Tab-separated table of C-alpha atoms in Angstrom:
chain	number	residue	atom	x	y	z
A	1	ASP	CA	-179.632	-69.876	-171.555
A	2	THR	CA	-181.095	-66.437	-172.110
A	3	SER	CA	-179.426	-64.828	-169.074
A	4	ALA	CA	-176.007	-66.182	-170.096
A	5	ARG	CA	-176.361	-64.762	-173.644
A	6	ARG	CA	-177.289	-61.337	-172.234
A	7	ARG	CA	-174.253	-61.391	-169.941
A	8	ARG	CA	-171.886	-62.227	-172.828
A	9	ARG	CA	-173.368	-59.402	-174.964
A	10	ARG	CA	-172.788	-56.881	-172.145
A	11	GLU	CA	-169.164	-58.056	-171.792
A	12	ARG	CA	-168.544	-57.655	-175.553
A	13	ARG	CA	-170.008	-54.131	-175.546
A	14	ALA	CA	-167.806	-53.157	-172.587
A	15	ARG	CA	-164.665	-54.323	-174.453
A	16	ALA	CA	-165.612	-52.742	-177.843
A	17	PRO	CA	-164.316	-49.201	-178.781
A	18	THR	CA	-166.782	-46.326	-179.216
A	19	MET	CA	-167.370	-44.636	-182.624
A	20	GLY	CA	-164.340	-42.746	-183.827
A	21	GLY	CA	-161.935	-45.096	-182.085
A	22	THR	CA	-161.627	-43.235	-178.765
A	23	LYS	CA	-162.148	-45.652	-175.935
A	24	ASN	CA	-163.311	-43.306	-173.190
A	25	LYS	CA	-163.356	-39.679	-172.030
A	26	SER	CA	-159.962	-39.955	-170.451
A	27	ASP	CA	-158.420	-41.176	-173.683
A	28	ALA	CA	-160.095	-38.344	-175.628
A	29	ALA	CA	-158.621	-35.766	-173.273
A	30	ASN	CA	-155.196	-37.331	-173.577
A	31	ALA	CA	-155.463	-37.260	-177.369
A	32	ASP	CA	-156.224	-33.533	-177.313
A	33	ALA	CA	-153.332	-32.859	-174.957
A	34	ALA	CA	-150.903	-34.891	-177.036
A	35	SER	CA	-151.747	-32.936	-180.194
A	36	GLY	CA	-150.408	-29.676	-178.656
A	37	ASP	CA	-151.703	-26.084	-179.090
A	38	ALA	CA	-152.652	-26.512	-182.723
A	39	GLY	CA	-154.945	-29.442	-182.017
A	40	ALA	CA	-156.298	-28.787	-178.572
A	41	GLY	CA	-159.714	-29.988	-179.723
A	42	ALA	CA	-162.247	-27.939	-181.633
A	43	ASN	CA	-164.922	-28.320	-179.000
A	44	SER	CA	-162.528	-27.289	-176.235
A	45	ALA	CA	-161.443	-24.210	-178.207
A	46	LYS	CA	-165.024	-23.091	-178.749
A	47	LYS	CA	-165.882	-23.390	-175.091
A	48	GLN	CA	-162.719	-21.725	-173.804
A	49	LYS	CA	-163.205	-18.130	-172.642
A	50	VAL	CA	-160.523	-15.447	-172.651
A	51	ALA	CA	-160.058	-14.216	-169.115
A	52	SER	CA	-159.911	-10.473	-168.533
A	53	PRO	CA	-157.005	-9.152	-166.448
A	54	SER	CA	-157.904	-9.339	-162.769
A	55	GLY	CA	-155.570	-6.804	-161.195
A	56	PRO	CA	-154.646	-3.196	-161.966
A	57	ILE	CA	-153.547	-2.595	-165.560
A	58	ALA	CA	-149.861	-1.691	-165.723
A	59	GLN	CA	-148.735	1.307	-167.733
A	60	THR	CA	-145.548	1.587	-169.756
A	61	PRO	CA	-143.583	4.847	-169.461
A	62	CYS	CA	-144.388	7.494	-172.100
A	63	ALA	CA	-142.178	10.531	-171.588
A	64	ARG	CA	-143.291	13.893	-172.913
A	65	ARG	CA	-141.288	15.069	-175.926
A	66	VAL	CA	-140.342	18.486	-174.554
A	67	GLU	CA	-136.913	18.525	-176.172
A	68	ALA	CA	-138.402	18.025	-179.655
A	69	ALA	CA	-139.806	21.564	-179.596
A	70	MET	CA	-136.854	23.331	-178.006
A	71	GLY	CA	-135.887	26.481	-179.869
A	72	ALA	CA	-139.142	26.678	-181.800
A	73	LYS	CA	-142.393	28.521	-181.314
A	74	THR	CA	-145.176	26.110	-180.529
A	75	PHE	CA	-148.945	25.740	-180.677
A	76	LYS	CA	-150.658	23.406	-178.224
A	77	ALA	CA	-154.264	22.191	-178.419
A	78	ILE	CA	-156.033	20.184	-175.713
A	79	ALA	CA	-159.452	18.502	-175.797
A	80	TRP	CA	-161.388	17.202	-172.797
A	81	ASN	CA	-164.786	15.550	-172.488
A	82	ILE	CA	-166.171	17.026	-169.256
A	83	ALA	CA	-169.598	15.286	-169.307
A	84	GLY	CA	-171.693	18.341	-168.372
A	85	MET	CA	-170.328	21.850	-168.013
A	86	ARG	CA	-172.513	23.349	-165.311
A	87	SER	CA	-171.737	20.530	-162.900
A	88	PHE	CA	-168.085	20.559	-163.944
A	89	VAL	CA	-167.694	24.305	-163.359
A	90	GLU	CA	-169.355	23.998	-159.958
A	91	LYS	CA	-167.317	21.015	-158.760
A	92	HIS	CA	-164.111	20.840	-160.796
A	93	MET	CA	-163.200	24.288	-162.112
A	94	GLU	CA	-159.943	24.131	-160.178
A	95	LYS	CA	-158.993	20.987	-162.151
A	96	LEU	CA	-159.384	22.890	-165.402
A	97	ALA	CA	-157.498	25.859	-163.986
A	98	GLY	CA	-154.694	23.590	-162.819
A	99	MET	CA	-154.414	21.890	-166.186
A	100	ILE	CA	-154.344	25.228	-168.014
A	101	ALA	CA	-151.726	26.614	-165.629
A	102	SER	CA	-149.550	23.534	-166.094
A	103	GLU	CA	-149.895	23.048	-169.856
A	104	ASP	CA	-150.576	26.621	-171.045
A	105	PRO	CA	-152.451	25.505	-174.181
A	106	ASP	CA	-153.170	27.922	-177.004
A	107	CYS	CA	-156.540	26.297	-177.580
A	108	VAL	CA	-158.794	24.310	-175.223
A	109	CYS	CA	-161.811	22.331	-176.391
A	110	LEU	CA	-164.376	21.096	-173.857
A	111	GLU	CA	-166.721	18.435	-175.162
A	112	GLU	CA	-170.135	17.184	-174.096
A	113	HIS	CA	-170.858	20.443	-172.273
A	114	LYS	CA	-174.651	19.807	-172.546
A	115	LEU	CA	-175.547	23.508	-172.460
A	116	GLN	CA	-178.483	25.086	-174.244
A	117	ALA	CA	-178.214	28.337	-176.191
A	118	SER	CA	-179.792	30.205	-173.264
A	119	HIS	CA	-176.865	29.197	-171.008
A	120	VAL	CA	-174.088	30.354	-173.318
A	121	ASP	CA	-173.869	34.050	-172.414
A	122	ALA	CA	-173.483	33.503	-168.681
A	123	MET	CA	-171.021	30.639	-169.113
A	124	THR	CA	-168.966	32.643	-171.596
A	125	GLU	CA	-168.595	35.500	-169.115
A	126	THR	CA	-167.626	33.049	-166.349
A	127	LEU	CA	-164.914	31.551	-168.504
A	128	ARG	CA	-163.600	34.896	-169.711
A	129	LYS	CA	-163.286	36.168	-166.156
A	130	THR	CA	-161.584	32.998	-164.960
A	131	PHE	CA	-159.285	32.658	-167.987
A	132	PRO	CA	-158.748	36.174	-169.399
A	133	GLN	CA	-155.864	34.966	-171.574
A	134	TYR	CA	-158.405	33.305	-173.876
A	135	LYS	CA	-159.775	36.066	-176.086
A	136	THR	CA	-162.071	33.904	-178.190
A	137	VAL	CA	-164.791	31.690	-176.717
A	138	HIS	CA	-167.158	29.832	-179.020
A	139	PHE	CA	-169.938	27.338	-178.254
A	140	ALA	CA	-171.745	24.858	-180.491
A	141	VAL	CA	-174.926	23.586	-178.815
A	142	SER	CA	-177.440	20.842	-179.463
A	143	THR	CA	-180.793	22.092	-180.719
A	144	VAL	CA	-182.424	18.660	-181.043
A	145	LYS	CA	-182.291	17.644	-177.391
A	146	LYS	CA	-181.766	19.482	-174.096
A	147	GLY	CA	-178.806	18.572	-171.910
A	148	TYR	CA	-177.095	16.764	-174.768
A	149	SER	CA	-173.785	16.837	-176.614
A	150	GLY	CA	-172.147	20.197	-177.432
A	151	VAL	CA	-168.534	21.339	-177.896
A	152	MET	CA	-166.833	24.650	-177.129
A	153	VAL	CA	-163.403	26.192	-177.580
A	154	MET	CA	-161.326	28.830	-175.825
A	155	CYS	CA	-158.498	30.296	-177.877
A	156	LYS	CA	-155.754	32.729	-176.934
A	157	ALA	CA	-155.928	34.286	-180.384
A	158	SER	CA	-158.545	36.856	-181.217
A	159	MET	CA	-160.305	36.072	-184.477
A	160	VAL	CA	-158.969	38.086	-187.376
A	161	GLY	CA	-161.811	36.965	-189.602
A	162	LYS	CA	-162.499	36.798	-193.296
A	163	LYS	CA	-164.587	39.039	-195.492
A	164	GLY	CA	-168.260	38.607	-194.652
A	165	VAL	CA	-167.644	36.526	-191.516
A	166	GLN	CA	-168.643	37.730	-188.049
A	167	THR	CA	-165.603	37.636	-185.786
A	168	SER	CA	-166.268	39.681	-182.667
A	169	LEU	CA	-167.288	37.676	-179.615
A	170	ASP	CA	-169.493	40.537	-178.424
A	171	ALA	CA	-171.116	40.831	-181.836
A	172	MET	CA	-171.935	37.134	-181.707
A	173	PHE	CA	-174.097	37.737	-178.651
A	174	GLY	CA	-175.532	41.077	-179.703
A	175	ALA	CA	-173.534	43.241	-177.296
A	176	LYS	CA	-171.880	46.547	-178.134
A	177	PRO	CA	-168.208	46.217	-179.068
A	178	LYS	CA	-165.910	46.581	-176.079
A	179	THR	CA	-162.383	47.890	-175.870
A	180	GLU	CA	-159.937	45.164	-176.747
A	181	PRO	CA	-158.225	43.694	-173.642
A	182	THR	CA	-154.926	45.340	-172.812
A	183	ASP	CA	-152.945	42.093	-172.973
A	184	THR	CA	-154.098	41.045	-176.455
A	185	LYS	CA	-150.732	41.822	-178.050
A	186	THR	CA	-148.890	39.533	-175.657
A	187	TYR	CA	-150.079	36.560	-177.704
A	188	ASP	CA	-147.736	36.064	-180.650
A	189	GLY	CA	-149.040	32.697	-181.813
A	190	PRO	CA	-150.666	31.901	-185.153
A	191	LYS	CA	-153.577	34.055	-186.256
A	192	LEU	CA	-157.067	32.595	-185.901
A	193	LEU	CA	-159.104	33.438	-188.988
A	194	VAL	CA	-162.538	31.926	-188.380
A	195	ILE	CA	-164.467	29.233	-186.474
A	196	SER	CA	-167.215	27.272	-188.201
A	197	GLU	CA	-169.718	24.717	-186.909
A	198	GLY	CA	-170.678	21.340	-188.342
A	199	LEU	CA	-169.379	19.572	-191.422
A	200	ASP	CA	-169.419	21.810	-194.488
A	201	GLY	CA	-172.743	23.343	-193.536
A	202	GLY	CA	-174.417	20.207	-192.153
A	203	TYR	CA	-174.438	18.383	-188.821
A	204	VAL	CA	-175.009	21.490	-186.734
A	205	ASP	CA	-178.101	20.322	-184.839
A	206	GLU	CA	-176.214	18.220	-182.254
A	207	GLY	CA	-173.359	20.704	-181.763
A	208	ARG	CA	-170.591	18.160	-182.277
A	209	VAL	CA	-167.943	19.834	-184.438
A	210	LEU	CA	-165.992	23.086	-184.523
A	211	THR	CA	-163.426	23.780	-187.222
A	212	LEU	CA	-160.833	26.441	-186.457
A	213	GLU	CA	-158.953	27.905	-189.377
A	214	TYR	CA	-155.539	29.301	-188.481
A	215	GLU	CA	-153.039	30.941	-190.824
A	216	SER	CA	-151.242	27.754	-191.791
A	217	PHE	CA	-153.373	24.865	-190.476
A	218	TYR	CA	-156.846	23.778	-189.405
A	219	VAL	CA	-157.966	22.334	-186.075
A	220	VAL	CA	-161.110	20.176	-186.079
A	221	MET	CA	-162.526	19.634	-182.590
A	222	ALA	CA	-165.154	16.885	-182.432
A	223	TYR	CA	-167.367	14.859	-180.144
A	224	VAL	CA	-168.233	11.886	-182.339
A	225	PRO	CA	-171.677	10.271	-181.901
A	226	ASN	CA	-171.779	7.234	-179.656
A	227	SER	CA	-173.335	4.175	-181.302
A	228	GLY	CA	-175.648	3.996	-178.320
A	229	GLN	CA	-177.399	1.354	-176.298
A	230	ASP	CA	-178.051	-1.774	-178.366
A	231	LEU	CA	-175.978	-0.087	-181.110
A	232	LYS	CA	-179.050	1.793	-182.331
A	233	ARG	CA	-176.954	4.537	-183.951
A	234	LEU	CA	-174.221	2.304	-185.338
A	235	ASP	CA	-175.436	2.471	-188.942
A	236	TYR	CA	-175.829	6.253	-188.717
A	237	ARG	CA	-172.398	6.602	-187.234
A	238	ILE	CA	-170.642	4.436	-189.831
A	239	ASP	CA	-172.662	5.101	-192.981
A	240	GLU	CA	-173.298	8.813	-192.544
A	241	TRP	CA	-171.219	10.550	-189.870
A	242	GLU	CA	-167.878	8.844	-190.580
A	243	ARG	CA	-168.369	9.175	-194.338
A	244	ASP	CA	-169.081	12.890	-194.101
A	245	MET	CA	-166.322	13.565	-191.568
A	246	ARG	CA	-163.814	11.946	-193.932
A	247	ALA	CA	-165.116	14.186	-196.717
A	248	HIS	CA	-164.829	17.263	-194.460
A	249	LEU	CA	-161.231	16.485	-193.537
A	250	ALA	CA	-160.341	15.850	-197.180
A	251	HIS	CA	-161.995	19.124	-198.218
A	252	LEU	CA	-159.947	21.072	-195.674
A	253	GLU	CA	-156.700	19.483	-196.833
A	254	SER	CA	-157.570	20.252	-200.455
A	255	LYS	CA	-157.280	23.940	-199.550
A	256	GLY	CA	-153.564	23.509	-198.997
A	257	LYS	CA	-153.343	23.444	-195.202
A	258	PRO	CA	-152.685	20.439	-192.927
A	259	VAL	CA	-155.297	19.438	-190.363
A	260	LEU	CA	-155.326	18.509	-186.678
A	261	TYR	CA	-158.308	16.324	-185.714
A	262	ILE	CA	-158.779	16.160	-181.944
A	263	GLY	CA	-161.419	15.059	-179.468
A	264	ASP	CA	-163.594	12.285	-178.128
A	265	LEU	CA	-163.809	10.135	-181.239
A	266	ASN	CA	-165.706	7.393	-179.392
A	267	VAL	CA	-163.744	4.407	-180.700
A	268	ALA	CA	-160.996	2.194	-179.317
A	269	HIS	CA	-158.934	1.495	-182.420
A	270	LEU	CA	-156.284	-1.024	-181.405
A	271	ASP	CA	-156.297	-3.970	-179.028
A	272	ALA	CA	-153.912	-1.994	-176.813
A	273	ASP	CA	-156.629	0.662	-176.478
A	274	ILE	CA	-158.973	-1.761	-174.661
A	275	TRP	CA	-158.131	-3.083	-171.222
A	276	ASN	CA	-160.222	-6.281	-171.624
A	277	VAL	CA	-160.103	-6.777	-175.373
A	278	GLY	CA	-160.773	-10.521	-175.088
A	279	ALA	CA	-164.050	-10.151	-173.183
A	280	PRO	CA	-167.060	-11.557	-175.107
A	281	HIS	CA	-169.086	-8.325	-174.907
A	282	ILE	CA	-166.410	-6.118	-176.482
A	283	LYS	CA	-167.425	-6.828	-180.079
A	284	LYS	CA	-171.009	-5.906	-179.248
A	285	SER	CA	-170.319	-2.706	-177.274
A	286	ALA	CA	-170.442	0.866	-178.567
A	287	GLY	CA	-166.979	2.125	-179.450
A	288	THR	CA	-165.400	-1.328	-179.658
A	289	THR	CA	-167.385	-3.037	-182.424
A	290	PRO	CA	-165.348	-4.381	-185.354
A	291	ARG	CA	-167.145	-1.959	-187.719
A	292	GLU	CA	-166.188	1.108	-185.699
A	293	ARG	CA	-162.600	0.020	-185.224
A	294	GLU	CA	-162.168	-0.893	-188.891
A	295	THR	CA	-163.767	2.359	-190.070
A	296	PHE	CA	-161.328	4.345	-187.937
A	297	GLY	CA	-158.467	2.564	-189.674
A	298	VAL	CA	-159.999	3.336	-193.065
A	299	MET	CA	-160.107	7.031	-192.166
A	300	LEU	CA	-156.437	7.019	-191.149
A	301	GLU	CA	-155.457	5.326	-194.394
A	302	LYS	CA	-157.673	7.105	-196.912
A	303	ASN	CA	-157.244	10.575	-195.422
A	304	ALA	CA	-153.526	10.047	-194.753
A	305	PHE	CA	-153.888	10.874	-191.057
A	306	VAL	CA	-151.595	9.776	-188.249
A	307	ASP	CA	-152.504	8.829	-184.696
A	308	ALA	CA	-149.934	11.124	-183.094
A	309	PHE	CA	-149.869	9.384	-179.714
A	310	ARG	CA	-149.196	6.011	-181.365
A	311	LYS	CA	-146.661	7.592	-183.700
A	312	PHE	CA	-144.527	8.632	-180.750
A	313	HIS	CA	-145.416	5.736	-178.429
A	314	ALA	CA	-146.065	2.788	-180.724
A	315	ASP	CA	-145.676	0.093	-178.075
A	316	ALA	CA	-147.358	1.915	-175.191
A	317	THR	CA	-149.739	-0.175	-173.108
A	318	GLY	CA	-152.036	0.797	-170.263
A	319	TRP	CA	-152.677	4.264	-171.714
A	320	PHE	CA	-156.388	5.026	-171.714
A	321	SER	CA	-158.543	8.162	-171.772
A	322	PHE	CA	-161.869	6.832	-170.436
A	323	TRP	CA	-162.748	4.755	-167.374
A	324	SER	CA	-166.197	3.616	-166.274
A	325	GLN	CA	-167.127	5.457	-163.098
A	326	ARG	CA	-169.995	3.078	-162.418
A	327	ALA	CA	-167.586	0.122	-162.380
A	328	GLY	CA	-164.972	2.074	-160.382
A	329	ASN	CA	-162.345	1.316	-163.016
A	330	ARG	CA	-160.099	4.370	-162.852
A	331	PRO	CA	-158.141	3.486	-159.685
A	332	VAL	CA	-157.154	0.155	-161.291
A	333	ASN	CA	-156.648	1.678	-164.759
A	334	LYS	CA	-159.177	-0.515	-166.546
A	335	GLY	CA	-160.060	1.806	-169.383
A	336	LEU	CA	-160.431	2.535	-173.081
A	337	ARG	CA	-158.632	5.008	-175.299
A	338	LEU	CA	-161.538	6.875	-176.877
A	339	ASP	CA	-159.959	10.330	-177.206
A	340	TYR	CA	-157.420	11.036	-179.941
A	341	THR	CA	-154.947	13.486	-181.401
A	342	LEU	CA	-154.743	12.914	-185.142
A	343	ALA	CA	-152.906	14.981	-187.721
A	344	SER	CA	-152.167	15.118	-191.427
A	345	GLN	CA	-149.274	12.903	-192.444
A	346	SER	CA	-147.435	15.931	-193.808
A	347	LEU	CA	-146.983	17.219	-190.260
A	348	PHE	CA	-144.610	14.377	-189.353
A	349	GLY	CA	-141.747	15.204	-191.675
A	350	GLU	CA	-138.775	17.519	-191.345
A	351	SER	CA	-140.602	20.756	-192.142
A	352	GLU	CA	-140.702	23.609	-189.664
A	353	LEU	CA	-144.464	23.118	-189.159
A	354	ARG	CA	-144.646	19.680	-187.554
A	355	VAL	CA	-146.168	17.721	-184.679
A	356	VAL	CA	-143.628	17.327	-181.895
A	357	ASP	CA	-145.674	15.889	-179.012
A	358	ALA	CA	-148.942	14.081	-178.282
A	359	PHE	CA	-150.107	13.159	-174.819
A	360	ILE	CA	-152.826	11.875	-172.515
A	361	LEU	CA	-153.169	13.740	-169.206
A	362	ASP	CA	-154.496	10.726	-167.333
A	363	LYS	CA	-153.622	12.137	-163.911
A	364	VAL	CA	-155.991	15.103	-164.407
A	365	MET	CA	-159.273	14.332	-162.625
A	366	GLY	CA	-162.720	15.899	-162.883
A	367	SER	CA	-164.385	13.686	-165.501
A	368	ASP	CA	-164.598	10.071	-166.595
A	369	HIS	CA	-162.372	11.127	-169.508
A	370	ALA	CA	-158.819	12.468	-169.451
A	371	PRO	CA	-157.683	15.481	-171.465
A	372	VAL	CA	-155.645	14.707	-174.584
A	373	GLY	CA	-153.403	17.091	-176.450
A	374	MET	CA	-150.912	17.744	-179.200
A	375	THR	CA	-148.095	20.250	-179.756
A	376	LEU	CA	-147.039	21.737	-183.080
A	377	ALA	CA	-143.691	23.319	-183.759
A	378	LEU	CA	-144.217	26.487	-185.799
A	379	PRO	CA	-142.010	28.123	-188.430
A	380	ASN	CA	-139.767	30.795	-186.920
C-alpha cells in the first residue's frame, strides 16, 4: 500500500551515499584528517584563524658590539619619538638625561615634539642649559597644524657652515652673537657643516625631516607620516613621500658621501618586527599593510641601504621599538619595530668609516617608543 511504499523509499534514501561520495559528516572529517597537512580541507583552512601569542613575548639576546669600535674614534647618533616635548620635558627629562649620560651620543634626534615656532626659543634655552655639551640645537616644526609632528636635533658639534648658509644658533633666533662656550674645543668629532629641513626644498610644512651634513657623511633624521586611521594617508605616504624620500637619499649619495637614515619610519618591515603578525587586522593597520612593508624593502634594495640592526642581529626576535600604551603592551613586550637605523651599504665593508653597532634601547622609558641608535667608526 501507499504507506509501505513510503517506508521503503525512506529506507533506500537512508542507505544511499550523499553527493560526492561522503556518507556523513564524520566520514568527511576523517577524510580531511587522513589527507594530512596538505589536504586538511579547503573550507577548514579558510575558517581557521591564526592565534596571536597569549603570554609575554620572549626576547633573544642581542649584545652590544662594543669591541667592534675599540681603538677607533666613533660617532653615535640616537633617535627617539617622545610623543610631545612639553609633557616629556615636564615628566621625563631625567629619562633623557640618563640615556645621554649612559650612551654619550654625538647627535640626538627627538621626534614628534609637537611644538610650534613660538615655543622653540624657550625650549632651546632649556635644552642648552640642561645639556651644555650640545652646541647646536635645531628644530623643524609643523606649520600646517598645531601640536603636530616636528623633529629636532642636538649636536655636540658647532656648525662650521658653508658659504651663504646661516650657521649660528643665536643668529637663527635673531639674538646677538654670544661668546663661544669655553668647552667647545673639547669635542674632536667630525665637523658639522649644515642642517637643512625637508626633502630637497620640499616637505617642510609638517616638520618631518632634518638632514645633517658632516665632513664625510650625512645623517637624515625623519619622522615618517603615519598612514592614519582608515589608511587615509596611505596613498600619499607610498606614492609621494616614499618616492621623494628615496630620491632625496639617492641625491645625497650622488654627492660622494654615505648616508645614515634614522628615526621613526612608521613601518614594521619583517614578520619578526610584529608581535602578532598573524592577526587578521595586521594587513589593514597603518604601518603593517603589505604596501608599506613592500615599499620599505624596495627602498632598501634600490637605494642600497642596510637595516643595521638586522645586519648585526639577523635572527633576533622579540625586539620592538613601539608598544601600545592603551593596550598595556609594554610590560608583556607585545610591540612593533617602527624605528630604524639604516645606512648606506658602503658603510658595512672594511673601510675605516663603517657602522660598528646598531641598537634598540628598549629599557629606556618615558614614551611609547624606545630610542634607537647607531655607531660609526671614524678614520683615525
